[in-house]
Coordinates of C-alpha atoms in Angstrom, one line a residue:
Chain A
M1 CA 156.2 -108.0 -38.1
T2 CA 159.0 -110.7 -38.8
A3 CA 159.5 -112.6 -41.3
L4 CA 163.1 -113.7 -39.9
T5 CA 164.3 -113.7 -36.9
L6 CA 168.5 -115.5 -36.4
E7 CA 168.5 -116.6 -33.1
N8 CA 173.1 -116.6 -31.8
L9 CA 173.9 -118.0 -35.1
T10 CA 177.1 -119.4 -35.8
L11 CA 178.3 -121.3 -38.6
A12 CA 181.3 -122.7 -39.1
Y13 CA 184.0 -124.7 -41.8
N14 CA 185.8 -126.6 -39.9
R15 CA 184.8 -125.6 -36.5
H16 CA 186.5 -122.2 -37.8
P17 CA 183.3 -119.8 -38.1
V18 CA 182.4 -117.0 -40.7
V19 CA 179.7 -116.3 -39.0
H20 CA 180.2 -115.6 -34.9
H21 CA 176.7 -115.2 -32.9
V22 CA 174.7 -113.2 -34.9
S23 CA 171.4 -112.1 -33.7
G24 CA 168.1 -110.2 -34.5
A25 CA 165.2 -110.7 -37.1
F26 CA 164.7 -109.8 -40.6
R27 CA 161.2 -107.3 -41.1
R28 CA 158.7 -108.5 -42.4
G29 CA 158.3 -106.2 -46.5
S30 CA 161.8 -104.6 -45.4
S31 CA 164.5 -104.7 -48.1
T32 CA 168.4 -105.1 -46.4
A33 CA 171.7 -104.9 -48.3
I34 CA 173.5 -107.4 -46.6
V35 CA 177.5 -105.5 -47.1
G36 CA 180.8 -106.4 -45.4
P37 CA 184.1 -107.6 -46.5
N38 CA 185.0 -110.4 -48.5
G39 CA 184.7 -113.7 -46.6
A40 CA 182.7 -112.2 -43.8
G41 CA 179.7 -114.8 -44.6
K42 CA 177.4 -113.0 -46.3
S43 CA 177.1 -116.3 -48.8
T44 CA 177.7 -118.7 -46.2
L45 CA 174.3 -116.9 -43.8
L46 CA 172.0 -117.2 -47.0
K47 CA 173.0 -120.4 -48.0
A48 CA 172.1 -121.3 -43.2
I49 CA 169.0 -119.2 -44.3
V50 CA 167.5 -121.8 -46.9
G51 CA 169.2 -124.4 -45.7
L52 CA 172.3 -125.7 -47.4
I53 CA 174.6 -125.7 -44.4
S54 CA 173.3 -126.2 -41.3
P55 CA 174.0 -124.0 -38.1
N56 CA 176.2 -124.9 -36.4
H57 CA 175.3 -123.1 -32.8
G58 CA 172.2 -121.0 -32.7
R59 CA 169.8 -121.1 -35.5
V60 CA 166.6 -119.1 -38.0
R61 CA 163.6 -119.2 -36.8
F62 CA 160.8 -118.6 -40.6
D63 CA 157.6 -116.2 -38.3
G64 CA 155.4 -117.0 -40.7
I65 CA 156.9 -117.4 -44.0
K66 CA 156.4 -121.4 -45.4
R67 CA 160.2 -122.8 -46.2
D68 CA 158.6 -123.7 -50.0
D69 CA 157.8 -119.4 -49.9
V70 CA 161.8 -119.0 -50.3
A71 CA 163.4 -117.9 -52.7
Y72 CA 167.1 -117.7 -53.4
L73 CA 169.7 -116.6 -56.5
P74 CA 172.9 -117.9 -55.3
Q75 CA 176.0 -116.0 -56.5
Q76 CA 177.4 -117.8 -59.0
A77 CA 174.8 -120.3 -59.7
N78 CA 175.3 -123.8 -60.2
I79 CA 173.5 -123.7 -63.7
E80 CA 174.4 -126.0 -66.5
R81 CA 174.4 -123.9 -68.7
G82 CA 175.5 -125.8 -71.7
F83 CA 171.2 -127.8 -70.8
P84 CA 169.1 -128.3 -73.6
V85 CA 167.0 -126.1 -72.0
S86 CA 164.9 -123.0 -73.5
V87 CA 164.3 -120.2 -71.4
L88 CA 160.7 -120.5 -71.0
D89 CA 161.5 -123.5 -69.2
V90 CA 164.4 -122.7 -67.0
V91 CA 161.2 -119.4 -65.7
L92 CA 158.3 -122.3 -65.5
L93 CA 160.9 -123.9 -63.2
G94 CA 159.4 -121.2 -61.2
A95 CA 156.1 -122.8 -61.0
S96 CA 157.7 -126.3 -59.7
G97 CA 156.9 -125.7 -56.3
R98 CA 153.0 -125.5 -56.8
A99 CA 152.9 -128.1 -60.0
G100 CA 155.0 -130.6 -57.4
W101 CA 157.4 -133.3 -58.8
F102 CA 153.9 -134.4 -60.8
G103 CA 151.9 -132.3 -61.8
G104 CA 151.1 -131.0 -65.3
V105 CA 152.8 -126.9 -66.3
K106 CA 149.3 -125.1 -66.2
A107 CA 147.8 -122.2 -68.7
A108 CA 148.5 -119.4 -66.4
D109 CA 152.2 -120.5 -64.8
R110 CA 152.8 -120.3 -69.0
D111 CA 151.3 -116.9 -69.0
R112 CA 152.5 -115.5 -65.9
A113 CA 155.7 -117.1 -67.0
L114 CA 156.1 -115.4 -70.0
A115 CA 155.0 -112.5 -68.6
A116 CA 157.5 -112.4 -66.3
L117 CA 159.9 -113.3 -69.4
E118 CA 158.5 -109.3 -70.0
R119 CA 159.3 -108.4 -66.7
V120 CA 163.0 -109.2 -66.9
G121 CA 163.1 -107.6 -70.6
L122 CA 163.1 -110.4 -72.7
S123 CA 160.4 -110.8 -74.8
G124 CA 160.6 -113.0 -77.7
F125 CA 163.2 -114.7 -75.9
A126 CA 160.5 -118.2 -75.0
E127 CA 162.4 -120.4 -77.3
R128 CA 165.4 -119.7 -76.9
S129 CA 167.7 -122.0 -75.6
I130 CA 169.8 -120.9 -72.6
G131 CA 173.0 -122.1 -74.0
A132 CA 172.5 -119.3 -76.8
L133 CA 172.0 -116.0 -74.0
S134 CA 175.0 -113.5 -72.3
S135 CA 175.6 -113.7 -68.7
G136 CA 172.7 -110.1 -68.1
Q137 CA 170.8 -112.0 -69.9
F138 CA 169.9 -115.8 -68.2
Q139 CA 170.4 -113.3 -64.9
R140 CA 167.6 -111.9 -66.4
V141 CA 166.6 -115.2 -66.6
L142 CA 166.4 -116.2 -63.4
F143 CA 165.4 -113.1 -61.5
A144 CA 162.4 -113.6 -63.8
R145 CA 162.2 -117.7 -62.3
I146 CA 161.9 -115.9 -59.4
L147 CA 158.8 -113.8 -60.0
V148 CA 156.5 -117.4 -61.2
Q149 CA 158.0 -118.3 -58.0
D150 CA 156.4 -116.1 -56.3
A151 CA 158.2 -116.2 -53.2
Q152 CA 157.6 -113.9 -50.3
L153 CA 161.1 -114.2 -48.7
I154 CA 163.6 -113.9 -51.7
L155 CA 167.4 -114.3 -51.4
L156 CA 169.8 -113.0 -53.7
D157 CA 173.8 -113.3 -53.5
E158 CA 175.6 -110.7 -54.9
P159 CA 173.3 -110.3 -57.9
F160 CA 174.7 -107.6 -59.4
T161 CA 178.5 -108.9 -60.2
A162 CA 180.1 -108.8 -63.7
I163 CA 176.0 -107.3 -65.2
D164 CA 176.4 -103.8 -67.1
A165 CA 174.3 -101.0 -65.8
R166 CA 171.4 -101.1 -68.0
T167 CA 170.8 -104.3 -67.2
T168 CA 171.6 -104.1 -62.9
H169 CA 169.2 -101.0 -63.8
D170 CA 166.4 -102.8 -64.4
L171 CA 167.1 -105.4 -62.1
L172 CA 166.8 -103.6 -59.7
H173 CA 163.3 -102.2 -61.0
I174 CA 162.0 -105.4 -60.1
V175 CA 163.2 -105.6 -56.9
E176 CA 161.9 -101.9 -55.4
H177 CA 158.9 -103.7 -57.0
W178 CA 158.6 -106.0 -55.1
K179 CA 159.0 -104.4 -51.7
Q180 CA 156.0 -102.4 -52.7
E181 CA 154.6 -105.9 -52.8
G182 CA 155.3 -106.4 -49.9
R183 CA 158.0 -109.0 -50.0
T184 CA 160.9 -109.2 -48.2
V185 CA 164.3 -109.0 -49.9
I186 CA 167.7 -110.3 -48.4
A187 CA 170.4 -109.0 -50.5
V188 CA 174.4 -109.6 -50.5
L189 CA 175.8 -106.7 -52.6
H190 CA 179.1 -104.5 -52.7
D191 CA 177.5 -101.1 -53.8
F192 CA 177.4 -98.5 -51.3
E193 CA 175.3 -96.3 -53.5
Q194 CA 173.0 -99.5 -54.3
V195 CA 172.3 -100.0 -50.7
R196 CA 171.8 -96.0 -50.0
N197 CA 169.3 -96.0 -52.9
H198 CA 167.4 -98.8 -52.8
F199 CA 167.2 -100.9 -49.3
S200 CA 166.6 -99.6 -46.8
H201 CA 168.0 -101.6 -43.8
A202 CA 171.2 -102.7 -44.2
L203 CA 173.4 -106.2 -42.3
L204 CA 176.8 -105.2 -42.0
L205 CA 179.0 -108.2 -41.5
A206 CA 182.6 -109.6 -40.9
K207 CA 182.2 -112.9 -38.9
E208 CA 180.3 -110.8 -36.5
C209 CA 177.2 -108.4 -36.8
V210 CA 178.7 -105.0 -37.2
A211 CA 176.0 -102.4 -37.3
W212 CA 172.1 -103.4 -38.4
G213 CA 169.8 -101.7 -39.0
D214 CA 168.9 -98.6 -41.3
C215 CA 171.0 -98.6 -43.7
H216 CA 172.2 -94.4 -43.4
D217 CA 173.4 -95.3 -39.6
V218 CA 175.1 -99.3 -40.1
L219 CA 176.8 -97.6 -44.0
T220 CA 178.9 -95.0 -41.1
H221 CA 182.2 -94.3 -42.3
D222 CA 183.3 -96.2 -38.6
N223 CA 181.6 -99.2 -39.0
L224 CA 182.9 -100.2 -42.1
R225 CA 186.6 -99.3 -40.9
R226 CA 185.8 -101.4 -38.2
A227 CA 184.6 -103.8 -40.2
N228 CA 186.8 -104.6 -42.7
A229 CA 189.8 -105.0 -39.8
M230 CA 187.7 -107.5 -38.2
A231 CA 187.3 -109.4 -41.0
E232 CA 190.4 -110.2 -42.3
Y233 CA 192.3 -113.1 -40.4
W234 CA 191.7 -116.2 -39.0
L235 CA 193.8 -118.7 -36.3
A236 CA 195.3 -121.3 -37.7
D237 CA 195.4 -122.0 -33.3
A238 CA 192.2 -120.0 -32.4
A239 CA 191.0 -120.5 -28.8
V240 CA 187.4 -122.9 -28.3
C241 CA 184.7 -120.2 -27.6
H242 CA 182.7 -120.1 -24.6
R243 CA 180.9 -116.5 -25.4
D244 CA 177.2 -118.2 -24.6
E245 CA 179.0 -120.1 -21.5
E246 CA 180.0 -116.5 -20.1
V247 CA 176.3 -115.4 -20.8
T248 CA 174.4 -117.4 -18.9
Q249 CA 177.0 -117.8 -16.0
A250 CA 176.5 -113.5 -16.6
Chain B
M1 CA 171.9 -163.3 -100.9
T2 CA 169.2 -161.9 -100.9
L3 CA 168.4 -158.4 -98.6
Y4 CA 166.3 -160.7 -97.3
D5 CA 168.1 -162.7 -96.3
F6 CA 170.8 -160.8 -95.6
F7 CA 168.6 -158.2 -93.4
I8 CA 166.0 -160.1 -91.4
G9 CA 166.8 -164.0 -92.3
P10 CA 169.3 -164.4 -89.6
F11 CA 166.5 -163.5 -86.9
A12 CA 163.4 -165.4 -88.5
E13 CA 165.5 -168.6 -88.8
F14 CA 167.2 -168.4 -85.5
S15 CA 165.1 -168.6 -82.8
F16 CA 168.1 -167.5 -80.2
M17 CA 169.3 -164.7 -82.6
R18 CA 165.7 -163.4 -81.9
L19 CA 165.9 -163.6 -77.9
A20 CA 169.2 -161.5 -78.8
L21 CA 167.5 -159.2 -81.4
A22 CA 164.6 -158.8 -78.4
G23 CA 167.3 -158.6 -75.4
C24 CA 168.8 -155.4 -77.7
L25 CA 166.1 -153.6 -78.5
A26 CA 164.7 -153.9 -74.5
L27 CA 168.5 -153.1 -73.5
A28 CA 168.3 -150.3 -76.1
L29 CA 165.0 -148.7 -74.5
G30 CA 166.5 -148.0 -71.3
C31 CA 169.8 -148.0 -71.3
A32 CA 169.0 -144.5 -74.1
P33 CA 167.7 -142.7 -72.0
I34 CA 169.4 -142.9 -68.6
G35 CA 173.3 -142.6 -70.6
L36 CA 172.0 -139.3 -71.8
L37 CA 171.4 -137.8 -68.7
L38 CA 174.5 -138.9 -67.5
V39 CA 176.0 -137.4 -70.4
L40 CA 173.7 -134.2 -69.6
R41 CA 175.1 -134.6 -65.8
R42 CA 178.5 -134.8 -66.9
M43 CA 178.5 -138.2 -64.8
S44 CA 180.2 -139.8 -68.1
L45 CA 182.4 -141.6 -66.4
M46 CA 180.5 -142.6 -63.7
G47 CA 178.6 -145.7 -65.2
D48 CA 181.7 -147.2 -66.6
A49 CA 182.8 -147.3 -62.9
M50 CA 179.5 -148.2 -61.6
S51 CA 179.6 -151.4 -64.6
H52 CA 183.1 -152.7 -62.5
A53 CA 181.3 -152.1 -59.0
I54 CA 178.9 -155.1 -60.1
L55 CA 181.1 -157.2 -60.2
P56 CA 182.0 -158.6 -57.3
G57 CA 178.3 -159.5 -56.2
A58 CA 177.4 -161.2 -59.5
A59 CA 180.9 -163.3 -59.2
I60 CA 179.9 -164.1 -55.6
A61 CA 176.5 -165.9 -57.0
F62 CA 178.6 -167.3 -59.8
I63 CA 180.9 -169.3 -56.8
A64 CA 177.4 -169.2 -55.3
Y65 CA 175.5 -170.6 -57.7
G66 CA 177.0 -171.3 -61.2
L67 CA 175.2 -169.6 -63.6
S68 CA 171.7 -169.0 -62.7
L69 CA 170.7 -165.8 -63.5
T70 CA 169.5 -164.5 -61.5
A71 CA 171.8 -165.4 -58.7
L72 CA 174.5 -163.3 -61.0
S73 CA 171.4 -160.5 -61.1
I74 CA 170.8 -159.6 -57.9
G75 CA 174.2 -159.8 -57.1
G76 CA 175.3 -157.2 -59.4
L77 CA 172.2 -155.6 -58.0
V78 CA 173.8 -155.6 -54.1
A79 CA 176.5 -154.6 -55.1
G80 CA 176.4 -151.9 -57.0
L81 CA 173.2 -150.8 -54.9
A82 CA 176.2 -151.4 -51.7
V83 CA 178.6 -148.3 -54.0
V84 CA 175.5 -146.6 -54.9
L85 CA 174.6 -145.3 -51.4
L86 CA 178.7 -145.8 -49.4
S87 CA 179.6 -143.2 -52.0
G88 CA 176.3 -141.3 -51.3
L89 CA 177.0 -141.4 -47.8
V90 CA 180.6 -140.6 -47.9
T91 CA 180.2 -137.5 -50.2
R92 CA 176.8 -136.4 -47.7
L93 CA 180.0 -136.5 -44.3
T94 CA 182.8 -135.7 -45.9
Q95 CA 184.4 -133.1 -47.6
L96 CA 185.1 -135.8 -50.8
K97 CA 182.9 -135.5 -53.8
E98 CA 180.6 -138.0 -55.5
D99 CA 183.7 -138.5 -58.4
A100 CA 186.6 -139.5 -56.0
S101 CA 184.0 -141.3 -53.5
F102 CA 182.7 -143.5 -56.4
A103 CA 186.1 -143.8 -57.6
A104 CA 187.5 -146.2 -54.9
F105 CA 184.1 -146.8 -53.5
Y106 CA 184.9 -148.9 -57.0
L107 CA 188.6 -150.0 -57.3
L108 CA 187.6 -152.1 -54.3
S109 CA 184.4 -153.1 -55.4
L110 CA 186.7 -154.4 -59.1
A111 CA 189.9 -155.6 -57.1
S112 CA 187.2 -158.0 -54.0
G113 CA 185.3 -159.1 -57.8
V114 CA 188.3 -160.0 -59.7
L115 CA 189.8 -162.1 -56.0
L116 CA 187.0 -164.0 -55.8
V117 CA 186.5 -164.8 -59.4
S118 CA 190.1 -166.2 -59.5
K119 CA 190.1 -167.2 -56.3
W120 CA 187.1 -169.7 -56.8
G121 CA 186.8 -169.7 -60.2
S122 CA 188.2 -169.6 -63.6
N123 CA 189.4 -167.7 -66.1
V124 CA 186.2 -168.7 -68.5
D125 CA 184.4 -167.9 -65.6
L126 CA 185.7 -163.9 -65.2
M127 CA 185.4 -163.8 -69.3
H128 CA 182.2 -164.1 -69.5
I129 CA 180.9 -162.3 -67.0
L130 CA 183.5 -159.2 -67.7
F131 CA 182.2 -159.5 -71.8
G132 CA 178.8 -161.8 -71.7
T133 CA 177.0 -163.7 -74.1
V134 CA 174.3 -162.2 -75.9
L135 CA 173.2 -164.9 -78.0
A136 CA 173.0 -166.7 -75.0
V137 CA 169.8 -165.3 -73.6
D138 CA 167.1 -167.0 -72.8
P139 CA 163.4 -166.0 -72.4
P140 CA 164.0 -166.0 -68.1
A141 CA 167.1 -163.6 -69.2
L142 CA 164.9 -161.6 -71.4
M143 CA 162.2 -160.8 -69.3
L144 CA 164.8 -159.6 -66.7
V145 CA 165.9 -157.3 -69.0
A146 CA 162.4 -156.4 -70.6
G147 CA 161.4 -156.0 -66.4
I148 CA 164.2 -153.7 -66.1
A149 CA 164.0 -151.8 -69.5
T150 CA 159.4 -151.1 -68.3
V151 CA 161.0 -150.1 -65.0
T152 CA 163.2 -148.4 -66.2
L153 CA 161.1 -146.2 -69.3
L154 CA 158.1 -146.4 -66.1
A155 CA 160.3 -144.3 -63.5
L156 CA 161.8 -142.0 -65.7
A157 CA 158.7 -140.7 -66.6
I158 CA 157.4 -140.4 -63.0
F159 CA 160.7 -138.7 -62.1
Y160 CA 161.1 -137.3 -64.7
R161 CA 161.3 -133.7 -63.8
P162 CA 163.3 -134.1 -60.3
L163 CA 166.0 -135.5 -62.9
V164 CA 165.9 -133.2 -65.2
V165 CA 165.9 -130.7 -62.3
E166 CA 168.4 -132.4 -60.4
S167 CA 170.6 -132.7 -63.7
F168 CA 170.5 -128.9 -64.6
D169 CA 170.2 -127.3 -61.4
P170 CA 170.1 -129.1 -57.8
E171 CA 170.8 -126.2 -56.2
F172 CA 166.9 -124.5 -57.4
L173 CA 166.0 -127.9 -56.2
R174 CA 167.2 -128.8 -53.2
V175 CA 165.7 -125.5 -51.8
A176 CA 162.4 -125.1 -53.6
S177 CA 162.2 -128.4 -52.4
G178 CA 164.4 -130.8 -50.4
G179 CA 164.3 -133.6 -53.0
G180 CA 167.3 -132.8 -54.2
A181 CA 168.6 -136.6 -52.2
V182 CA 165.6 -138.6 -53.9
G183 CA 165.7 -137.6 -57.3
H184 CA 169.4 -139.1 -57.3
F185 CA 169.2 -141.4 -56.0
V186 CA 166.5 -142.8 -57.5
F187 CA 168.4 -142.1 -60.4
L188 CA 171.6 -143.5 -59.4
V189 CA 169.4 -147.0 -58.9
L190 CA 168.0 -146.9 -62.5
V191 CA 171.7 -147.1 -63.3
V192 CA 173.0 -149.7 -62.1
L193 CA 169.1 -151.5 -62.5
N194 CA 170.9 -150.9 -66.2
L195 CA 174.1 -152.3 -66.0
V196 CA 172.5 -155.8 -64.4
A197 CA 170.1 -156.5 -67.8
G198 CA 173.2 -155.0 -70.0
F199 CA 175.2 -157.8 -68.1
Q200 CA 173.4 -160.8 -68.7
A201 CA 173.8 -159.6 -72.5
L202 CA 177.3 -157.0 -73.1
G203 CA 179.3 -158.5 -69.9
T204 CA 179.6 -155.4 -67.9
L205 CA 182.7 -154.0 -69.0
M206 CA 180.6 -154.0 -72.1
A207 CA 177.1 -152.6 -70.7
V208 CA 177.9 -149.4 -70.3
G209 CA 179.2 -148.7 -74.0
L210 CA 175.4 -149.8 -74.8
M211 CA 174.8 -146.4 -72.4
M212 CA 176.7 -144.7 -73.6
L213 CA 177.5 -144.1 -76.8
P214 CA 174.9 -143.5 -78.3
A215 CA 173.7 -140.3 -75.3
T216 CA 176.8 -138.9 -76.8
S217 CA 176.0 -139.4 -80.2
A218 CA 172.5 -138.2 -79.3
R219 CA 175.0 -134.4 -78.3
L220 CA 176.1 -134.1 -81.8
W221 CA 172.3 -134.8 -83.1
A222 CA 169.0 -133.0 -81.3
Q223 CA 169.4 -129.9 -79.6
S224 CA 165.9 -130.4 -77.4
L225 CA 165.4 -132.7 -74.7
A226 CA 162.7 -134.4 -76.3
G227 CA 164.8 -134.8 -79.5
L228 CA 167.9 -135.8 -77.9
F229 CA 166.2 -138.7 -75.5
A230 CA 164.5 -140.0 -79.0
T231 CA 167.9 -139.7 -81.3
A232 CA 169.6 -141.8 -78.2
I233 CA 166.9 -143.6 -78.1
V234 CA 167.1 -144.6 -82.2
F235 CA 171.4 -144.6 -82.5
A236 CA 170.8 -147.3 -79.5
L237 CA 168.2 -149.8 -81.2
A238 CA 170.5 -149.3 -84.2
A239 CA 173.4 -150.4 -82.7
G240 CA 171.7 -153.9 -81.5
Y241 CA 170.4 -155.3 -84.9
F242 CA 173.1 -153.7 -86.5
G243 CA 175.9 -155.4 -84.4
L244 CA 173.8 -158.7 -84.0
L245 CA 173.1 -158.8 -87.6
A246 CA 177.2 -158.0 -88.1
S247 CA 177.9 -160.5 -85.7
Y248 CA 176.3 -163.1 -86.9
H249 CA 177.9 -162.4 -90.7
A250 CA 181.2 -162.0 -90.1
N251 CA 181.2 -164.9 -87.3
L252 CA 182.7 -162.2 -84.9
P253 CA 181.6 -162.1 -80.9
S254 CA 177.9 -160.7 -79.9
G255 CA 178.9 -157.8 -77.5
P256 CA 181.5 -156.2 -79.0
S257 CA 180.2 -155.4 -83.0
I258 CA 177.6 -153.9 -80.9
I259 CA 179.7 -151.5 -78.6
L260 CA 181.5 -151.0 -82.0
V261 CA 178.9 -150.3 -83.9
A262 CA 177.7 -147.4 -82.0
G263 CA 181.0 -146.5 -81.5
L264 CA 181.1 -146.7 -85.7
G265 CA 177.8 -144.2 -85.7
Y266 CA 179.6 -141.9 -82.8
L267 CA 182.4 -140.9 -85.4
L268 CA 179.9 -141.1 -88.2
S269 CA 177.7 -138.0 -85.8
L270 CA 181.0 -136.7 -85.3
A271 CA 182.0 -135.8 -87.9
F272 CA 179.1 -135.0 -89.4
G273 CA 176.3 -134.2 -86.7
R274 CA 174.2 -131.2 -87.1
Q275 CA 175.5 -129.7 -83.1
G276 CA 179.0 -129.3 -83.3
G277 CA 180.1 -131.7 -85.8
L278 CA 182.9 -131.5 -87.8
V279 CA 182.6 -131.7 -90.9
W280 CA 180.2 -127.9 -91.0
R281 CA 183.9 -126.3 -89.1
V282 CA 185.8 -128.2 -92.8
L283 CA 182.9 -125.8 -94.3
K284 CA 183.6 -122.8 -93.3
L285 CA 180.2 -121.5 -94.1
K286 CA 179.5 -117.8 -93.8
H287 CA 178.2 -115.6 -90.7
L288 CA 174.8 -114.7 -91.3
E289 CA 173.8 -110.9 -90.5
A290 CA 174.0 -111.1 -86.8

């Protein structure tokens, strides 16, 4: 059963595509790592899935998942770290989908938030201000917020960049747990060992989809070499892409 | 002169002082929280830009209807909202960032305002619009300022969550509820409303002072959001009261007096504030165990 389908998706900045005619499906309950060189369109793809940018062509289709059932952790969260809120407040934001704009936070949400903090190893941090956290601790807080969000589809953009080994280990444990609970996880990652050990599927992206499927079939030496060669450049005088018309004519 | 004569006498004796005081207090209640949100969003200078943006609206209203309070307010409101809408639209449709499009539109707005006033008004009028006259606040003006303060506080209570989340993590709000644009727009409308309220009393140039100075001062004292709101409001109320007192006793223009008192509060906070005041740096307190 699919959770999310990409239909001939093209995403472009200034008409230059960063994701070019990508099609395929994410199975429900699967965990997919999106890998590929810098500039391959990995983050752009996640942004399109959550609706932060709109496709130039093709579309993203959700199957049986509602828009508000999606949790998204951006690469560099555009969060004001000096903002005067406590750790608990940030984690409780995960419950704002249920509380709505005006509803109060229920005791159950509070308990859930405290439990989430304990699971990410930050029990006792609830009342601290977020300005006092290290980046590793802050990433744990954002994971706790996702735990409270209780989303069916979880998108993580390079969640372990600049995070130490122990924190990465703890957070990967949570990702494993999401898989067991049948949630769909899509994460942009760079560490192939991590991908092989913790993810069932991989999507190798280099503007175009180089390979998509079982981790071990995707992360081959050949595929990676091809991906690196493809993503390096874009042409200033690139011609207009007519691929779709060719497909319909054929 | 007794303490009573000094602190209460002017307001007991003169009704224009009572009206001015009531106006300032209402203004403080609305402006301080809005200013705090501007500071927290790193949009402090946006308030300044917006205060210039309402000028041409007020100017056109002045030329057409003279010194009519209703006309001036509606004119200012329309001009302010137009600048908010246009720059919001430009930010969304082009690659220009919000600060750049605000700057562009407020400069256009300011220049056309000055042009209008100097061509069809007089310098005295311009001074009046730019610097206001809190001592000329009459009951209708007071109703307007109090009305805007009421609307502001109600809107803050209703939209508190989206407003705060949008300042703190806008992407989260956009992804989670798609309500980012609404929260942002409500906020900008509140900024314009409060500047319009402020310019009756303090003029377009000074209005923003009662918004920003108490908010920046509060940042040096309080740590929690609730504490910040409370501190900013207290600073703004105090600036209004002591500013009017200073203006009365020393025979100074009231608008600048109020803003200068707010500025004095800021300087004192800068020196002694519990959160990063300079005196704590000088004292070199010994560090803790862990």
